[in-house]
Tab-separated table of C-alpha atoms in Angstrom:
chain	number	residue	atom	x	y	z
P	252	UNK	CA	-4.868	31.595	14.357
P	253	UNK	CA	-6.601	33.007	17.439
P	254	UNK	CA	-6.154	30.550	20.090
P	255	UNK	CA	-9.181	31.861	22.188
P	256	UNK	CA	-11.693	29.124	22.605
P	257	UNK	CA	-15.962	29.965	22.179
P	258	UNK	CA	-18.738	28.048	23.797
P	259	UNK	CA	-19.975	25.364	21.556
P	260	UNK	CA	-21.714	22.027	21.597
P	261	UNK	CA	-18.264	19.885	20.812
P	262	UNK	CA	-15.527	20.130	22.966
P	263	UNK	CA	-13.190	20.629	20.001
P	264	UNK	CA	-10.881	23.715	21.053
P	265	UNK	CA	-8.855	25.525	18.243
P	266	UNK	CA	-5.614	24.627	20.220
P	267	UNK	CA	-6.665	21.417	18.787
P	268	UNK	CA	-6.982	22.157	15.534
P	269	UNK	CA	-3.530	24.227	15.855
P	270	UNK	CA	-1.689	21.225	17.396
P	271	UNK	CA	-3.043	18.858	14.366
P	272	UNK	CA	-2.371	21.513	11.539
P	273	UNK	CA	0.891	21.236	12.391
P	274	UNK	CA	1.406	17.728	12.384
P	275	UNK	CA	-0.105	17.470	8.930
P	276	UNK	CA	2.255	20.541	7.778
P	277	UNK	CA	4.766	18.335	9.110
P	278	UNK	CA	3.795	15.078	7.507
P	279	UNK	CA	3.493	17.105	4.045
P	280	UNK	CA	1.494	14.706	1.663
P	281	UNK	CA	-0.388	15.394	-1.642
P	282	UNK	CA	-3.912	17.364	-2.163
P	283	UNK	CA	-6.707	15.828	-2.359
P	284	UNK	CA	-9.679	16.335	-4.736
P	285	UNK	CA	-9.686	20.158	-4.124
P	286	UNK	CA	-6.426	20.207	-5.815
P	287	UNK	CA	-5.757	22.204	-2.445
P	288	UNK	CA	-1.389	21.452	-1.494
P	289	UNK	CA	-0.698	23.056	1.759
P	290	UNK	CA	1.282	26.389	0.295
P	291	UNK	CA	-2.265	27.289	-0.953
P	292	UNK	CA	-3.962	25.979	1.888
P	293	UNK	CA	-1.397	27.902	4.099
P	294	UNK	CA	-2.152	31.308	1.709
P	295	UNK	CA	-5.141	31.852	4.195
P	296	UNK	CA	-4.118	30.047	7.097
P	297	UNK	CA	-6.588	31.551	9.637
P	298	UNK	CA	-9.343	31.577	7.522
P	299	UNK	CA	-9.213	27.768	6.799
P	300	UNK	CA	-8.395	26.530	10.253
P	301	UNK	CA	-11.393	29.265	11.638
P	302	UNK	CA	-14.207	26.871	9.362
P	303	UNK	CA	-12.803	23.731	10.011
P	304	UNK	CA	-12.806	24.495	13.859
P	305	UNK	CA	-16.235	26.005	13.586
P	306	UNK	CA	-18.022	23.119	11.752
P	307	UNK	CA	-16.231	20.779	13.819
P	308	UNK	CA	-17.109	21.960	17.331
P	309	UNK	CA	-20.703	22.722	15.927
P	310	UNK	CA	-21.115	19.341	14.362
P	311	UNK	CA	-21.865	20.551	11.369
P	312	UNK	CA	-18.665	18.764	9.493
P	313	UNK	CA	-18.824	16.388	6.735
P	314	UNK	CA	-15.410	15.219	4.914
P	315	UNK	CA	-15.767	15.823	1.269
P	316	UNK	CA	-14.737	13.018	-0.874
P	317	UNK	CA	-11.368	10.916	-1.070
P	318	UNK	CA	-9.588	11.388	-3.906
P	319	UNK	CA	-8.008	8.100	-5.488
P	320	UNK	CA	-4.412	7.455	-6.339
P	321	UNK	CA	-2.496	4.507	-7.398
P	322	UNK	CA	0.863	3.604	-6.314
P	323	UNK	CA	2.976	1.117	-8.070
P	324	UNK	CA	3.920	-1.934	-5.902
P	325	UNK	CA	7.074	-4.162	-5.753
P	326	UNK	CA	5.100	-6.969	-7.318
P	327	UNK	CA	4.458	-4.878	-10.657
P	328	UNK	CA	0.725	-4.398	-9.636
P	329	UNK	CA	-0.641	-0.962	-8.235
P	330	UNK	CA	-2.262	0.035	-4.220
P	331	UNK	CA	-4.850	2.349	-3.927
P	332	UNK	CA	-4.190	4.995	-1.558
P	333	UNK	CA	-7.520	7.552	-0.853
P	334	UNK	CA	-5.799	10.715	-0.340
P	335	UNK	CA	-8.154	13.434	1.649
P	336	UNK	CA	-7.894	17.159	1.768
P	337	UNK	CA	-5.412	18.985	3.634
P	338	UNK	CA	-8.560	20.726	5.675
P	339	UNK	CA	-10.297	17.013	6.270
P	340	UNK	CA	-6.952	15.530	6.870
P	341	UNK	CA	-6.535	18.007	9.950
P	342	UNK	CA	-9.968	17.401	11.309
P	343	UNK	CA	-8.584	13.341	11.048
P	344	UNK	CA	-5.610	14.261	13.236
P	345	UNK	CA	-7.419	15.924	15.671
P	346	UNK	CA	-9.841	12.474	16.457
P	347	UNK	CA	-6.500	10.760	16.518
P	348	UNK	CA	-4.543	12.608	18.502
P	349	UNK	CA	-7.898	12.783	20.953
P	350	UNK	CA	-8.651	8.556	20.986
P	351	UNK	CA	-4.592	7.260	20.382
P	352	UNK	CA	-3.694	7.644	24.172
P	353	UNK	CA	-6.749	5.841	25.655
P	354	UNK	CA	-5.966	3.384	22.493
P	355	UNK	CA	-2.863	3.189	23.119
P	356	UNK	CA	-3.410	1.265	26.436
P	357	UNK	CA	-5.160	-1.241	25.016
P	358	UNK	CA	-3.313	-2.371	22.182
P	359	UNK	CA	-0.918	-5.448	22.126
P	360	UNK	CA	2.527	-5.937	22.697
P	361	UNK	CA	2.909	-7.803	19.913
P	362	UNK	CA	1.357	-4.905	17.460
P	363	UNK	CA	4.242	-2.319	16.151
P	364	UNK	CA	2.553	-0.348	13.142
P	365	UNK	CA	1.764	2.982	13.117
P	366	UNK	CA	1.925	3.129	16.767
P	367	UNK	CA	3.889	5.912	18.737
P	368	UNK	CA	7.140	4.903	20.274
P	369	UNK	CA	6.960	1.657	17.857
P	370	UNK	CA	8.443	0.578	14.504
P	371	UNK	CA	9.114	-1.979	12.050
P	372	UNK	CA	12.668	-2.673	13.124
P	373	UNK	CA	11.161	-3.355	16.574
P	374	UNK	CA	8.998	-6.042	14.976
P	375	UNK	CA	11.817	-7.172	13.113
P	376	UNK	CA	14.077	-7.773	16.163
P	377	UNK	CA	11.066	-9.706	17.639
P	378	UNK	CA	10.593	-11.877	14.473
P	379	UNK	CA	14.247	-12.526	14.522
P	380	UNK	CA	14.192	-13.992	18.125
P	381	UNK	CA	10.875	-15.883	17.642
P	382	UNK	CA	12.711	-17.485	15.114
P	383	UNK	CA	15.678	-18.289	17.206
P	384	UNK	CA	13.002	-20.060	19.621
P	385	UNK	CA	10.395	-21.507	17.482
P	386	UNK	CA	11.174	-23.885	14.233
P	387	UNK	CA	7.647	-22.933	12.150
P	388	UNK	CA	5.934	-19.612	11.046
P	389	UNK	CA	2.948	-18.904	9.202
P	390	UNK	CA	3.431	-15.670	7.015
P	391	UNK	CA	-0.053	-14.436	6.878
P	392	UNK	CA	-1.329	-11.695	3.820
P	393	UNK	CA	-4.283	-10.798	4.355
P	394	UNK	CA	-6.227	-9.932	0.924
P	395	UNK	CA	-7.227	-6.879	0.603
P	396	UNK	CA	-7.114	-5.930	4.136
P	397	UNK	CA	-8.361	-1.928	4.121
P	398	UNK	CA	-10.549	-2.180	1.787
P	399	UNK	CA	-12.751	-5.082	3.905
P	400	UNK	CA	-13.063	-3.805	7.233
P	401	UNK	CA	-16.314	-4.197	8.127
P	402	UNK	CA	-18.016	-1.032	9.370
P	403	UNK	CA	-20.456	-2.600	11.923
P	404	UNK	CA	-17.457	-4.762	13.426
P	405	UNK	CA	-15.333	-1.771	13.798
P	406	UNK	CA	-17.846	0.284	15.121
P	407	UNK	CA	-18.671	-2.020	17.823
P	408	UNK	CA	-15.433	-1.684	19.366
P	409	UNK	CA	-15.252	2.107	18.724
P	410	UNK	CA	-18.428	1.805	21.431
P	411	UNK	CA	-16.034	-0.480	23.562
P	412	UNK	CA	-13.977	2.595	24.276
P	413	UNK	CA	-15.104	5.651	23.453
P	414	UNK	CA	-18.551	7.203	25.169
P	415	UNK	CA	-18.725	10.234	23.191
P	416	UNK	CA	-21.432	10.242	20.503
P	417	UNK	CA	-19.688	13.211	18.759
P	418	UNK	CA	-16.401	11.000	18.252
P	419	UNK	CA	-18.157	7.764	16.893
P	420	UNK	CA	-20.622	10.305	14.344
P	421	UNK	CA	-17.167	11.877	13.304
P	422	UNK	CA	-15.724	8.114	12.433
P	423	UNK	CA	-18.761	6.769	10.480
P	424	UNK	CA	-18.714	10.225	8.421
P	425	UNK	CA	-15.124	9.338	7.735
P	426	UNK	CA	-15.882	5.307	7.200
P	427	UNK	CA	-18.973	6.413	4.997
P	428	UNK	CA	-17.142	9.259	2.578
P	429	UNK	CA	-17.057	8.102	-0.664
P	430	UNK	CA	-14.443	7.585	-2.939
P	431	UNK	CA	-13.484	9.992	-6.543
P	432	UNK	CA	-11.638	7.674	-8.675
P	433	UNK	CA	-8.959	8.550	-11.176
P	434	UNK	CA	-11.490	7.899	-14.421
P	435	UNK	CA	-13.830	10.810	-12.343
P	436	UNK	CA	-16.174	8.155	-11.042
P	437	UNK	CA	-17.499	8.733	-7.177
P	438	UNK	CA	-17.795	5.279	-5.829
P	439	UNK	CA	-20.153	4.957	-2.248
P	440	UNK	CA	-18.935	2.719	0.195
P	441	UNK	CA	-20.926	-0.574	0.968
P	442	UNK	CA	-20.203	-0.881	5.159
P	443	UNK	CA	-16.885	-2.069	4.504
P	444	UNK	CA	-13.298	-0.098	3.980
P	445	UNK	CA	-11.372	2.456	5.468
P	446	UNK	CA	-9.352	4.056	2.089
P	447	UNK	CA	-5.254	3.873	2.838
P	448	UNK	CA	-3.849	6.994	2.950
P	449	UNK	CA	-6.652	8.425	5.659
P	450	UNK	CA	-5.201	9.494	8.550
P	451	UNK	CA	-7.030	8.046	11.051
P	452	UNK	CA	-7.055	4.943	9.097
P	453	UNK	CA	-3.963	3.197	10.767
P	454	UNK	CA	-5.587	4.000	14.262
P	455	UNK	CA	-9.051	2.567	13.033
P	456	UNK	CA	-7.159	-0.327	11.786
P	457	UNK	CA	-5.530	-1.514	14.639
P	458	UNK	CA	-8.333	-1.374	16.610
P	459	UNK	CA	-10.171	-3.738	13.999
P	460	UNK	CA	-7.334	-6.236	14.187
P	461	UNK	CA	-6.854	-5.644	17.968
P	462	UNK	CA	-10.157	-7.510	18.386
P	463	UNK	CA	-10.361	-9.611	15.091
P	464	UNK	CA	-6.549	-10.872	15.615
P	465	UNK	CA	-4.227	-10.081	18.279
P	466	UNK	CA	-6.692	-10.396	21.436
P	467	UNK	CA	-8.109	-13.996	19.929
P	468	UNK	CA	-4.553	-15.019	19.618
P	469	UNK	CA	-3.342	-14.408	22.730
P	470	UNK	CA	-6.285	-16.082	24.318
P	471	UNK	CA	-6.548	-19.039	21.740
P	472	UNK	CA	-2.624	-20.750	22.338
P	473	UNK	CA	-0.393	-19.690	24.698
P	474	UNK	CA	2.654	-21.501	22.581
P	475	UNK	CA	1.804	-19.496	19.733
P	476	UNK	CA	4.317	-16.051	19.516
P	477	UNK	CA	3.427	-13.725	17.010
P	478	UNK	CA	4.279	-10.521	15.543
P	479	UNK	CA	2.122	-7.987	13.816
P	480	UNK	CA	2.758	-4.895	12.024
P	481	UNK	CA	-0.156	-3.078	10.338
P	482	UNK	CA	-2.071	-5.808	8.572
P	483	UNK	CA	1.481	-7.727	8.159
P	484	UNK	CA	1.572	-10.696	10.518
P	485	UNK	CA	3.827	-13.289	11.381
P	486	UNK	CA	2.685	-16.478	13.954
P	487	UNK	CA	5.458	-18.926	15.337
P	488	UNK	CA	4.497	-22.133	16.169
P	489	UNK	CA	6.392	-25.090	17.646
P	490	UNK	CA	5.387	-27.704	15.001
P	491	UNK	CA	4.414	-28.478	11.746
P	492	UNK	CA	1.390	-29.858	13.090
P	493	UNK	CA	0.889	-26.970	15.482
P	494	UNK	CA	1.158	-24.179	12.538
P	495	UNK	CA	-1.187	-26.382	10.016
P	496	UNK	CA	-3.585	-26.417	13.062
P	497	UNK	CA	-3.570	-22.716	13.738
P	498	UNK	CA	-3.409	-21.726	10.045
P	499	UNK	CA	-6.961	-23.884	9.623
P	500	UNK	CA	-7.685	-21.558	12.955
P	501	UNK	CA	-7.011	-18.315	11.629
P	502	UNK	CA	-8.266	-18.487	7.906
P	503	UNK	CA	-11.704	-19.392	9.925
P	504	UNK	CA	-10.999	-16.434	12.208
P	505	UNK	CA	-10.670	-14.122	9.335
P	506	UNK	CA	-13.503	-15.236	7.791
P	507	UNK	CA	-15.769	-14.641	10.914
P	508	UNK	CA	-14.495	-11.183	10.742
P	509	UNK	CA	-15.550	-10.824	6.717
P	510	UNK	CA	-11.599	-10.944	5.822
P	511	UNK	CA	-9.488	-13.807	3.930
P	512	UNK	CA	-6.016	-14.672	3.855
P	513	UNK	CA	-4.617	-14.678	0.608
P	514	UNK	CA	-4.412	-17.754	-0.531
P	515	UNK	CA	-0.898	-18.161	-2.593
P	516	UNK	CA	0.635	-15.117	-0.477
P	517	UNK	CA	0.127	-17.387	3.037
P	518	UNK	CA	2.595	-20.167	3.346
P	519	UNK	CA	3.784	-21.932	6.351
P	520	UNK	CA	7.782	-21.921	6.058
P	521	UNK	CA	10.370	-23.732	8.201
P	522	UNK	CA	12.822	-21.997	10.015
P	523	UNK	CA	15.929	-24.127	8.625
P	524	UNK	CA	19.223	-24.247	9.795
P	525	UNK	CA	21.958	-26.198	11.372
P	526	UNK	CA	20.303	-27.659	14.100
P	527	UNK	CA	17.072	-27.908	12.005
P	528	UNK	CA	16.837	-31.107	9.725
P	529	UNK	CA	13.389	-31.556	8.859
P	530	UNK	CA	13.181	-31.333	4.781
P	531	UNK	CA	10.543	-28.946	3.793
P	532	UNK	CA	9.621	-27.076	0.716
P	533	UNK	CA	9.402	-23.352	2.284
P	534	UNK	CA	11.968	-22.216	4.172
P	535	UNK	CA	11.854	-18.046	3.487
P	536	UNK	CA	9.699	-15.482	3.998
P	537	UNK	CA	9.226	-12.111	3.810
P	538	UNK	CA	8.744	-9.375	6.462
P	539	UNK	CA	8.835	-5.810	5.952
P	540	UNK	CA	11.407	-5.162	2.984
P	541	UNK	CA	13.485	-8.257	5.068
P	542	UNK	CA	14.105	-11.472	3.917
P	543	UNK	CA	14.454	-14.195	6.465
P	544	UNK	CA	16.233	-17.606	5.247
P	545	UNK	CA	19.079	-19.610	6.329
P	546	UNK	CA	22.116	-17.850	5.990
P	547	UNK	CA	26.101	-18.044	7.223
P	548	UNK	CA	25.936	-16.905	10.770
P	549	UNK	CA	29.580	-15.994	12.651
P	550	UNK	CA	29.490	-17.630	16.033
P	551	UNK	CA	29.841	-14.677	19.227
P	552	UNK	CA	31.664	-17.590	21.211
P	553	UNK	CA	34.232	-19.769	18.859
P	554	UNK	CA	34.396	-16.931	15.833
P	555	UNK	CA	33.702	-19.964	13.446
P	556	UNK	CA	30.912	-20.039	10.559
P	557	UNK	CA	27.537	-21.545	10.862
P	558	UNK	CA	24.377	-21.716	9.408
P	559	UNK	CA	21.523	-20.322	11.150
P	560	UNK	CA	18.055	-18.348	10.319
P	561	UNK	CA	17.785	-14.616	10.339
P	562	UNK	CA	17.419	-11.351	8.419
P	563	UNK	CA	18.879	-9.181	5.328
P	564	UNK	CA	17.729	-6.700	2.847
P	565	UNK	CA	15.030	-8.762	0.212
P	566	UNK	CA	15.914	-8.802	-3.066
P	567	UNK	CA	12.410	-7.262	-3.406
P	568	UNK	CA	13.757	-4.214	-2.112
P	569	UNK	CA	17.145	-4.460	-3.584
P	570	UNK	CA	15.321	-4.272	-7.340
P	571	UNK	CA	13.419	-1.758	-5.714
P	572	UNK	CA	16.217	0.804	-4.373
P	573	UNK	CA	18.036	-0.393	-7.706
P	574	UNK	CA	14.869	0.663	-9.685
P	575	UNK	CA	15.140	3.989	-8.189
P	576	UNK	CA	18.634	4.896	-9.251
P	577	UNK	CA	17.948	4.134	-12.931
P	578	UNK	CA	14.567	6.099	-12.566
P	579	UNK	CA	17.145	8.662	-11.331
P	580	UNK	CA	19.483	8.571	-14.284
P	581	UNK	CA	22.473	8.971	-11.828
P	582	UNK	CA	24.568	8.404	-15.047
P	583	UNK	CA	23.154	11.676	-16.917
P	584	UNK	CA	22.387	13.854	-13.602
P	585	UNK	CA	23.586	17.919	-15.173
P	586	UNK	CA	25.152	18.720	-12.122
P	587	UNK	CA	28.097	20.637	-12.616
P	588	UNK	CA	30.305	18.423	-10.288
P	589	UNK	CA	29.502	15.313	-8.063
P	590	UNK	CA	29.304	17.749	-5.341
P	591	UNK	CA	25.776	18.377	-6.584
P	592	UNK	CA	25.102	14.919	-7.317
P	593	UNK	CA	25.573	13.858	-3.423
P	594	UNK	CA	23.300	16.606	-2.399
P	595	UNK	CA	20.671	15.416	-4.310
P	596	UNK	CA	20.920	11.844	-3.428
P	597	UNK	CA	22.364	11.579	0.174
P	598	UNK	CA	18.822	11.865	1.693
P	599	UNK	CA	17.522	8.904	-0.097
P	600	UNK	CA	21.032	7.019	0.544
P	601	UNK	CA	20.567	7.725	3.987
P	602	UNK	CA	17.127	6.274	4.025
P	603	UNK	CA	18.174	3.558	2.831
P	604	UNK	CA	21.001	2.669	4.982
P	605	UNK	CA	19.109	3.752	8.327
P	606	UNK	CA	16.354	1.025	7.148
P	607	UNK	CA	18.043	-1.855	5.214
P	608	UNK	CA	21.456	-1.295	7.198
P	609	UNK	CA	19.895	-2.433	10.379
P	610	UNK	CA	20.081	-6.266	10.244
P	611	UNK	CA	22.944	-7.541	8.219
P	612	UNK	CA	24.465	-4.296	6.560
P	613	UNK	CA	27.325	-6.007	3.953
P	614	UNK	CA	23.785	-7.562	2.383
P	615	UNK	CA	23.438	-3.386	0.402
P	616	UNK	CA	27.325	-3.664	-0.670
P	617	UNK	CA	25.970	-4.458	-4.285
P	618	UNK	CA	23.309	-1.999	-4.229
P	619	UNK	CA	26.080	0.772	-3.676
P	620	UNK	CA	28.439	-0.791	-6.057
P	621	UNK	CA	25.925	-0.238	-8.429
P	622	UNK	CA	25.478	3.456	-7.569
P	623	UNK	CA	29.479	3.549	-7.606
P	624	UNK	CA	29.617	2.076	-11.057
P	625	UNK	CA	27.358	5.087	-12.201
P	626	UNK	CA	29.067	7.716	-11.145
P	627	UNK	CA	31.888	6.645	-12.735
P	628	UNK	CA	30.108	6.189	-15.572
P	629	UNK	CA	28.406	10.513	-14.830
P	630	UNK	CA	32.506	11.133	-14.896
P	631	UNK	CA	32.930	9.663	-18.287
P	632	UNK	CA	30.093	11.083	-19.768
P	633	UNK	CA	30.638	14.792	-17.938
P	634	UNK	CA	34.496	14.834	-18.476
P	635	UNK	CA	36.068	14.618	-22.131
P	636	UNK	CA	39.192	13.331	-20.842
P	637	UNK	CA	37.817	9.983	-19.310
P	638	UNK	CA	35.254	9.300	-22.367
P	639	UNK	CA	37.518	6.920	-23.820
P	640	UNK	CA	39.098	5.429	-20.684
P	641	UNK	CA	37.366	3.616	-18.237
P	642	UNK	CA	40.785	2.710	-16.631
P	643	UNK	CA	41.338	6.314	-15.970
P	644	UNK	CA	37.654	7.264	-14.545
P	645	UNK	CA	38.179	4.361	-11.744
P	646	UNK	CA	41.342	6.168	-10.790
P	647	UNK	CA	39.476	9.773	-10.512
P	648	UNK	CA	36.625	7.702	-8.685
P	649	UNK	CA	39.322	6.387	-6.580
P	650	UNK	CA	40.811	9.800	-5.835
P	651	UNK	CA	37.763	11.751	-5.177
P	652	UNK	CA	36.766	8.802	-2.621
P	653	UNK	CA	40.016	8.905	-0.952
P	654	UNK	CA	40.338	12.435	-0.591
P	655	UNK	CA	36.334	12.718	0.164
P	656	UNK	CA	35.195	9.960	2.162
P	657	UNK	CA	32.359	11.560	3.656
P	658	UNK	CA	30.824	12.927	0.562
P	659	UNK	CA	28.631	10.340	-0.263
P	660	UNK	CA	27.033	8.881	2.764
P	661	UNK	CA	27.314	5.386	1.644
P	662	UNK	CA	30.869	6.015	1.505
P	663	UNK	CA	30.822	6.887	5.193
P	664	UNK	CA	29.443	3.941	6.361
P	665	UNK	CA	32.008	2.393	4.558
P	666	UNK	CA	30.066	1.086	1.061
P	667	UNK	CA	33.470	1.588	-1.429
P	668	UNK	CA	34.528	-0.702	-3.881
């Protein structure tokens, strides 16, 4: 694409465009309603990113509509993700990429999603030592969170901090494009939602809850710690009493802002362990694919066992990853030898280690015994010679570990049994 800028009434240059092409190459992602993927989009490169820059800088833009998709969740039910074209999700990334630095300096300390230089294990670690300090915690789920963001709240503080009426008419085009749902239907939008999946929708997000959330707790307790990720959020509190109190606080909060916390999802759960006596009903909760609960701690000073509160892999996400491998079919994979079989799964092993290994590792051992068991059981099926003994397929599972230790990447990091 021609980098060479023209005079026109938006100061949207086609480096710009270039820059944000490129991160949504990079992201890859599914097409949206113009059944448009980004091979075919990349077909006539120039051409596309030469009318998006031009009705862009001109004004003259409008997103088409968001096409629906739903993704299973953990909890058997299905999230609706609004997926936009390739050419509107560009024109999203370059807003973001213009707004998230003067954002950026506003945002809390306390807020890790979809943020640059931040992530989830951050918030973990932080939820971990909260813990450590404080005995409560309200696990907050807010109900439908994206799909209830008020428009008029949001675009309030989009005036806060950004002067430029050609930004804020580019965000209520994007708040006000409707939705095409799977059964063909285009559904309007009624002031409130930003569709997940958009993506400027994290940024928009975060500013929402910036003001609705993390600025009103800061100034409303200063013995309250708390932790947000996205629209996940956990507060600490130093009492029963205290978190009851600031639980009544936030679900009136919410409401004020037109959002509601979920009302089974919620709980107030007490971080038990050794030193921690107080009998209560809820003493787990869950925080970004992590379970926290009492478990057997190893003490750094005396090496002796004790019980304390902190972090491992859910079960949740144990089903899940567990889900996954017999959606996989490890057990009937054609690959001529395991070789293949590693290739295809070691970047979804790896995945899984990098995010689940971080806090507690041994906690995956039975996921991966589970993925060992079925290659043993691909060996018996693949090889005539171990068909009828199991006894013997163990000892060619044991071989090929031995004499390949690093061809499984769960075998690396040591997950053998």
């Amino acid at each position: 694409m021609n980098l060479c800028n023209e005079t026109k009434s938006i100061p949207i240059s086609k480096t710009m465009i270039w820059q944000a092409y490129k991160q949504v190459r990079a992201n890859k992602g599914g097409a949206g309603i113009d059944d448009m993927c980004i091979n075919i989009f990349d077909a006539n490169l120039s051409k596309n990113l030469y009318k998006l820059w031009n009705r862009m800088a001109s004004g003259s833009y409008f997103p088409p509509p968001v096409k629906e998709v739903e993704i299973p969740k953990k909890d058997g039910k299905v999230r609706k993700l609004g997926i936009p074209t390739i050419s509107d999700r560009i024109g999203q990334m370059v807003i973001k990429n213009y707004l998230e630095p003067r954002l950026e300096q506003e945002f809390s300390e306390n807020s890790f999603g979809y943020r640059p230089g931040r992530n989830a294990h951050q918030a973990l670690q932080q939820v971990r030592e909260n813990c450590w300090k404080t005995n409560w915690v309200i696990d907050m789920d807010i109900k439908g969170f994206f799909d209830n963001i008020d428009h008029n709240k949001l675009m309030l503080a989009i005036e806060k901090h950004v002067p430029e009426n050609w930004v804020k008419l580019y965000i209520k085009r994007w708040l006000e494009c409707p939705v095409l749902t799977k059964d063909g239907t285009l559904t309007l939008k009624n002031g409130t939602g930003t569709p997940q999946g958009g993506v400027i929708s994290p940024l928009l997000a975060n500013l929402f809850l910036h003001y609705g959330l993390d600025k009103w707790l800061e100034n409303q307790d200063s013995l309250l710690r708390f932790t947000r990720y996205a629209d996940d959020v956990i507060v600490n509190c130093t009492s029963q009493k205290h978190a009851e109190r600031t639980l009544a606080q936030i679900k009136n909060r919410m409401q004020n802002i037109g959002l509601e916390l979920h009302p089974i999802k919620t709980k107030i759960v007490y971080c038990k362990d050794s030193r921690r006596k107080v009998k209560y009903p809820n003493v787990k909760f869950d925080f970004l694919g992590y379970s926290f609960q009492p478990r057997t701690s190893k003490s750094k000073k005396t090496g002796g066992l004790f019980l304390g509160f902190d972090c491992a892999i859910s079960i949740v996400s144990k089903k899940s990853i567990a889900d996954k491998l017999g959606e996989l079919k490890v057990h009937r994979m054609s690959h001529n030898s395991i070789v293949g079989i590693a290739k295809t799964l070691n970047p979804m092993i790896r995945g899984w280690i990098n995010y689940y290994g971080k806090f507690r590792p041994s906690m995956l051992h039975t996921v991966f015994n589970l993925l060992n068991n079925r290659l043993v059981k691909w060996a018996r099926k693949r090889y005539k010679r171990y068909k009828n003994s199991i006894k013997r397929a163990y000892k060619w599972y044991r071989e090929i570990q031995k004499q390949f230790p690093n061809l499984f990447y769960h075998w690396k990091r040591g997950y053998i049994n």
